[in-house]
CSV table of C-alpha atoms in Angstrom, one decimal:
chain,number,residue,atom,x,y,z
Q,22,PRO,CA,54.5,-12.3,-64.7
Q,23,PRO,CA,53.9,-12.3,-60.9
Q,24,GLN,CA,49.9,-11.6,-61.5
Q,25,MET,CA,49.8,-14.9,-63.5
Q,26,GLU,CA,51.5,-17.0,-60.7
Q,27,HIS,CA,48.8,-16.0,-58.2
Q,28,GLY,CA,46.1,-17.0,-60.4
Q,29,PRO,CA,46.3,-20.8,-59.4
Q,30,VAL,CA,46.7,-20.0,-55.5
Q,31,VAL,CA,43.4,-17.9,-55.8
Q,32,ALA,CA,41.7,-20.4,-57.8
Q,33,ILE,CA,42.4,-22.9,-55.1
Q,34,LEU,CA,41.3,-20.6,-52.2
Q,35,LEU,CA,37.9,-20.1,-53.9
Q,36,CYS,CA,37.3,-23.6,-54.2
Q,37,ALA,CA,38.1,-24.1,-50.8
Q,38,LEU,CA,35.5,-21.4,-49.5
Q,39,LEU,CA,32.8,-23.0,-51.6
Q,40,ARG,CA,33.3,-26.4,-50.3
Q,41,VAL,CA,32.9,-25.5,-46.6
Q,42,PRO,CA,29.0,-25.4,-46.5
Q,43,ALA,CA,29.1,-28.9,-47.7
Q,44,ALA,CA,31.5,-29.9,-44.8
Q,45,LEU,CA,29.1,-28.8,-42.0
Q,46,PRO,CA,27.7,-31.7,-40.2
Q,47,SER,CA,24.3,-32.8,-41.3
Q,48,GLY,CA,22.9,-32.6,-37.9
Q,49,SER,CA,23.3,-29.0,-37.6
Q,50,GLU,CA,19.8,-28.1,-38.4
Q,51,PRO,CA,18.1,-30.3,-35.7
Q,52,ILE,CA,20.3,-28.6,-33.2
Q,53,LEU,CA,19.1,-25.1,-34.1
Q,54,LEU,CA,15.7,-26.1,-34.1
Q,55,GLY,CA,16.0,-27.5,-30.7
Q,56,LEU,CA,17.0,-24.2,-29.1
Q,57,LYS,CA,14.6,-22.5,-26.4
Q,58,ALA,CA,14.1,-19.2,-25.2
Q,59,ARG,CA,13.3,-18.3,-21.7
Q,60,LEU,CA,10.9,-15.3,-21.7
Q,61,VAL,CA,9.0,-13.5,-18.9
Q,62,VAL,CA,5.4,-14.8,-19.2
Q,63,ASN,CA,3.8,-13.1,-16.2
Q,64,SER,CA,4.7,-10.2,-13.7
Q,65,THR,CA,3.2,-8.7,-10.7
Q,66,PRO,CA,2.6,-5.0,-10.0
Q,67,CYS,CA,5.5,-3.1,-8.3
Q,68,SER,CA,5.1,-3.6,-4.1
Q,69,VAL,CA,5.1,0.3,-4.1
Q,70,THR,CA,3.6,3.3,-5.5
Q,71,CYS,CA,6.9,5.4,-5.2
Q,72,GLY,CA,10.4,4.6,-4.9
Q,73,LEU,CA,11.9,1.2,-5.2
Q,74,GLY,CA,9.9,-2.0,-4.7
Q,75,ILE,CA,9.7,-5.8,-5.5
Q,76,LYS,CA,8.0,-7.5,-8.2
Q,77,GLU,CA,7.6,-11.1,-8.9
Q,78,GLU,CA,8.3,-12.3,-12.7
Q,79,ARG,CA,7.4,-15.8,-13.9
Q,80,LEU,CA,10.1,-17.1,-16.5
Q,81,CYS,CA,9.3,-20.2,-18.7
Q,82,GLU,CA,11.5,-21.8,-21.6
Q,83,LEU,CA,9.1,-21.4,-24.8
Q,84,SER,CA,9.7,-24.0,-27.4
Q,85,PRO,CA,9.4,-23.4,-31.1
Q,86,ALA,CA,6.1,-24.9,-30.6
Q,87,GLY,CA,4.8,-22.3,-28.2
Q,88,GLU,CA,5.2,-24.7,-25.1
Q,89,ARG,CA,6.0,-23.4,-21.8
Q,90,ARG,CA,8.3,-25.7,-19.8
Q,91,ASN,CA,10.6,-25.6,-16.7
Q,92,CYS,CA,9.0,-22.2,-15.4
Q,93,SER,CA,10.4,-20.5,-12.3
Q,94,VAL,CA,9.7,-17.3,-10.3
Q,95,LEU,CA,12.2,-14.6,-9.8
Q,96,ARG,CA,12.0,-11.6,-7.7
Q,97,SER,CA,13.5,-8.5,-8.8
Q,98,ARG,CA,13.5,-4.9,-7.9
Q,99,CYS,CA,11.3,-2.1,-9.6
Q,100,LEU,CA,11.3,1.6,-9.6
Q,101,SER,CA,8.0,3.8,-9.7
Q,102,ASP,CA,8.1,7.7,-9.0
Q,103,TRP,CA,10.9,8.5,-7.0
Q,104,ILE,CA,9.5,11.1,-5.0
Q,105,CYS,CA,7.4,9.8,-2.3
Q,106,GLY,CA,6.1,12.9,-0.4
Q,107,LEU,CA,5.6,13.7,3.1
Q,108,ARG,CA,4.5,11.1,5.8
Q,109,HIS,CA,3.2,12.2,9.4
Q,110,LEU,CA,4.2,10.7,12.2
Q,111,SER,CA,3.5,11.3,16.0
Q,112,VAL,CA,5.3,9.3,19.2
Q,113,PRO,CA,5.1,10.1,22.8
Q,114,GLU,CA,8.3,11.4,24.6
Q,115,GLY,CA,10.5,8.7,25.8
Q,116,LYS,CA,9.0,6.0,23.2
Q,117,PRO,CA,11.5,4.3,20.9
Q,118,LEU,CA,10.9,4.7,17.1
Q,119,GLN,CA,12.6,4.0,13.7
Q,120,LEU,CA,12.4,5.6,10.5
Q,121,SER,CA,13.0,3.5,7.4
Q,122,CYS,CA,13.1,4.7,3.8
Q,123,LEU,CA,14.0,1.4,2.1
Q,124,SER,CA,12.3,-2.1,3.2
Q,125,PRO,CA,14.9,-4.7,4.1
Q,126,ASP,CA,13.5,-7.0,1.6
Q,127,THR,CA,14.3,-4.3,-1.1
Q,128,ALA,CA,17.4,-3.4,0.2
Q,129,SER,CA,18.5,-7.3,0.8
Q,130,LEU,CA,17.9,-8.2,-3.1
Q,131,GLU,CA,20.9,-8.8,-5.3
Q,132,GLY,CA,21.7,-6.3,-7.6
Q,133,GLN,CA,22.9,-2.5,-7.6
Q,134,ASP,CA,24.3,-1.0,-4.5
Q,135,PHE,CA,22.6,2.2,-2.8
Q,136,GLY,CA,23.9,5.0,-0.9
Q,137,TYR,CA,21.4,6.8,1.6
Q,138,SER,CA,22.0,10.5,2.7
Q,139,TRP,CA,19.7,12.2,5.4
Q,140,ARG,CA,18.9,16.0,6.0
Q,141,PHE,CA,17.0,17.4,8.7
Q,142,ALA,CA,14.6,20.6,9.4
Q,143,ARG,CA,14.6,21.1,13.1
Q,144,GLY,CA,11.4,22.1,14.5
Q,145,LEU,CA,9.6,22.3,11.2
Q,146,ILE,CA,7.1,20.1,9.0
Q,147,THR,CA,8.0,21.1,5.5
Q,148,THR,CA,9.2,19.7,2.1
Q,149,ASN,CA,11.0,23.1,1.3
Q,150,ASP,CA,14.7,21.4,0.5
Q,151,LEU,CA,16.5,25.2,1.5
Q,152,LEU,CA,15.4,24.7,4.8
Q,153,PHE,CA,17.1,21.3,5.6
Q,154,HIS,CA,20.8,20.4,6.8
Q,155,PRO,CA,22.9,17.5,6.6
Q,156,PHE,CA,22.3,14.8,9.2
Q,157,ARG,CA,25.1,12.1,9.5
Q,158,ASN,CA,23.4,8.4,9.0
Q,159,PRO,CA,24.8,6.5,6.0
Q,160,SER,CA,22.1,3.4,7.1
Q,161,PRO,CA,18.7,3.2,5.5
Q,162,SER,CA,17.0,3.7,8.8
Q,163,LEU,CA,17.3,6.1,11.7
Q,164,SER,CA,16.5,5.0,15.3
Q,165,PHE,CA,15.6,7.0,18.3
Q,166,SER,CA,15.8,5.3,21.4
Q,167,PRO,CA,14.1,7.1,23.0
Q,168,ALA,CA,12.7,9.8,21.2
Q,169,LEU,CA,13.0,13.3,22.6
Q,170,GLU,CA,11.1,16.3,22.1
Q,171,SER,CA,14.2,18.0,20.4
Q,172,HIS,CA,13.9,15.1,17.6
Q,173,SER,CA,10.7,16.9,16.2
Q,174,GLY,CA,11.1,18.2,12.8
Q,175,THR,CA,11.1,16.8,9.3
Q,176,TYR,CA,13.8,14.2,7.9
Q,177,ARG,CA,14.6,13.8,4.6
Q,178,CYS,CA,16.3,10.7,3.2
Q,179,ASP,CA,17.6,10.2,-0.5
Q,180,VAL,CA,18.4,6.9,-1.8
Q,181,GLN,CA,20.9,6.6,-4.6
Q,182,VAL,CA,22.3,4.1,-6.9
Q,183,LEU,CA,26.2,4.1,-6.1
Q,184,SER,CA,27.5,3.4,-9.6
Q,185,SER,CA,25.4,6.0,-11.5
Q,186,PHE,CA,24.4,8.6,-8.4
Q,187,GLN,CA,20.8,8.1,-9.8
Q,188,LEU,CA,18.4,9.3,-7.3
Q,189,VAL,CA,15.8,6.5,-6.8
Q,190,LYS,CA,13.9,7.7,-4.0
Q,191,ARG,CA,13.2,10.6,-1.6
Q,192,ILE,CA,10.9,10.7,1.2
Q,193,TYR,CA,10.0,13.3,3.8
Q,194,PHE,CA,9.1,12.2,7.6
Q,195,GLY,CA,7.4,14.9,9.3
Q,196,LEU,CA,8.0,13.8,13.3
Q,197,ARG,CA,6.1,15.2,16.0
Q,198,VAL,CA,7.1,14.1,19.5
Q,199,ILE,CA,4.7,14.8,22.2
Q,200,PRO,CA,5.8,16.0,25.7
Q,201,GLN,CA,5.2,14.0,28.6
Q,202,ASP,CA,2.7,16.4,30.1
Q,203,LEU,CA,0.4,16.0,27.0
Q,204,VAL,CA,0.7,12.2,26.7
Q,205,ASN,CA,-2.2,11.1,28.3
Q,206,LEU,CA,-4.4,13.2,25.9
Q,207,ASP,CA,-6.4,11.1,23.7
Q,208,PHE,CA,-6.7,12.7,20.1
Q,209,GLN,CA,-9.6,10.3,19.2
Q,210,LYS,CA,-11.6,11.1,22.0
Q,211,SER,CA,-11.1,15.1,21.5
Q,212,LEU,CA,-12.6,14.8,18.1
Q,213,THR,CA,-16.7,15.1,17.5
Q,214,TRP,CA,-18.4,12.3,16.4
Q,215,GLU,CA,-18.5,13.7,12.7
Q,216,GLN,CA,-14.6,14.0,12.7
Q,217,GLN,CA,-14.4,10.6,13.9
Q,218,LEU,CA,-16.7,9.3,11.1
Q,219,ALA,CA,-14.5,11.4,8.6
Q,220,ALA,CA,-11.4,10.3,10.0
Q,221,SER,CA,-12.5,6.7,9.5
Q,222,GLY,CA,-13.9,7.1,6.1
Q,223,GLU,CA,-17.6,6.0,7.2
Q,224,GLU,CA,-20.8,7.9,6.1
Q,225,LEU,CA,-23.1,9.5,8.9
Q,226,GLY,CA,-26.0,7.3,7.7
Q,227,ASN,CA,-24.3,4.1,7.7
Q,228,ALA,CA,-22.3,4.5,10.9
Q,229,THR,CA,-23.4,3.5,14.8
Q,230,GLY,CA,-21.4,5.4,17.6
Q,231,PRO,CA,-22.5,6.4,21.0
Q,232,ARG,CA,-24.7,9.5,19.8
Q,233,GLU,CA,-26.5,7.7,17.2
Q,234,ARG,CA,-27.0,4.9,19.7
Q,235,GLU,CA,-28.5,7.0,22.4
Q,236,GLN,CA,-30.8,8.5,19.5
Q,237,GLN,CA,-31.6,5.0,18.6
Q,238,HIS,CA,-32.5,4.4,22.4
Q,239,TRP,CA,-34.6,7.4,22.5
Q,240,GLU,CA,-36.5,6.4,19.6
Q,241,VAL,CA,-37.3,3.1,21.0
Q,242,TRP,CA,-38.6,4.6,24.3
Q,243,GLU,CA,-40.7,7.1,22.4
Q,244,LYS,CA,-42.3,4.3,20.5
Q,245,GLN,CA,-42.8,2.3,23.7
Q,246,GLY,CA,-44.4,5.4,25.3
Q,247,VAL,CA,-46.8,5.7,22.3
Q,248,TYR,CA,-47.7,2.1,22.4
Q,249,GLU,CA,-48.6,2.2,26.2
Q,250,VAL,CA,-50.9,5.3,25.9
Q,251,VAL,CA,-52.8,4.1,22.6
Q,252,LEU,CA,-53.1,0.9,24.7
Q,253,GLY,CA,-54.3,2.6,27.7
Q,254,ILE,CA,-56.9,4.4,25.5
Q,255,GLY,CA,-58.0,1.8,23.5
Q,256,SER,CA,-58.7,-0.4,26.8
Q,257,GLY,CA,-60.6,2.6,28.5
Q,258,ALA,CA,-62.7,2.9,25.8
Q,259,ILE,CA,-63.8,-1.0,25.2
Q,260,VAL,CA,-64.3,-0.8,29.1
Q,261,GLY,CA,-66.4,2.0,28.8
Q,262,ILE,CA,-68.6,0.8,26.0
Q,263,LEU,CA,-69.0,-2.6,27.8
Q,264,LEU,CA,-70.2,-0.7,31.2
Q,265,SER,CA,-72.5,1.4,28.9
Q,266,LEU,CA,-73.9,-1.5,27.3
Q,267,GLY,CA,-74.3,-3.4,30.8
Q,268,LEU,CA,-76.2,-0.4,32.1
Q,269,CYS,CA,-78.6,-0.2,29.4
Q,270,CYS,CA,-79.4,-3.8,29.5
Q,271,LEU,CA,-79.8,-3.5,33.2
Q,272,GLY,CA,-82.2,-0.7,32.8
Q,273,HIS,CA,-84.1,-2.3,29.9
Q,274,VAL,CA,-84.7,-5.4,32.3
Q,275,CYS,CA,-85.7,-3.2,35.0
Q,276,ARG,CA,-88.4,-1.3,33.2
Q,277,LYS,CA,-90.0,-4.7,32.1
């Protein structure tokens, strides 16, 4: 019967399969033991707190014994919170200005390609997305040369991954262009001493400014005046005592 004819063939195939492991080279086991894995052993924090940044990773070959060899440092992109909020900027009219929504180092790294879209809310400092209108600029930076008063407003930049359209960063630039007739105004000089300390993050008791230096000078002068008065009174008292003693001695001699 046909089933009986296939019996010897099946038996031969089974014997061949059973003999395959024995045919493997004897050196296979040392080859497997010599394999090494390349793993990340250390990594720096992301260079930014929002959007795309750069981090450095240290990669090493890890042997079965746990030894690290042939280590190298690799720079790669990292992603934090994609919303970066509002950044306030002020520039005198006529001066050049550049807004950048992605650092050149981050954009130049190999990997995914990004697309940039800008929107503009003229004359407003806001983060209300309903007030923005498209602003044609496909590059990661926006330059004003020179900046004009009409450029004042809020610029919004979105960074997306071109392959997936994933939004990886959104930042707002609130720009104030100061007119020429107000350029000479010094904002710092218009602040009170307490406001200047608050702006610089210093405490009133630890700072030394014009008002405090003047107060210190008055304190020195007051101390010096008190010292001179005390010295004059003391000198007068001593002279008076000496004169009294001299007169007493003179009177006593005359009586004799």
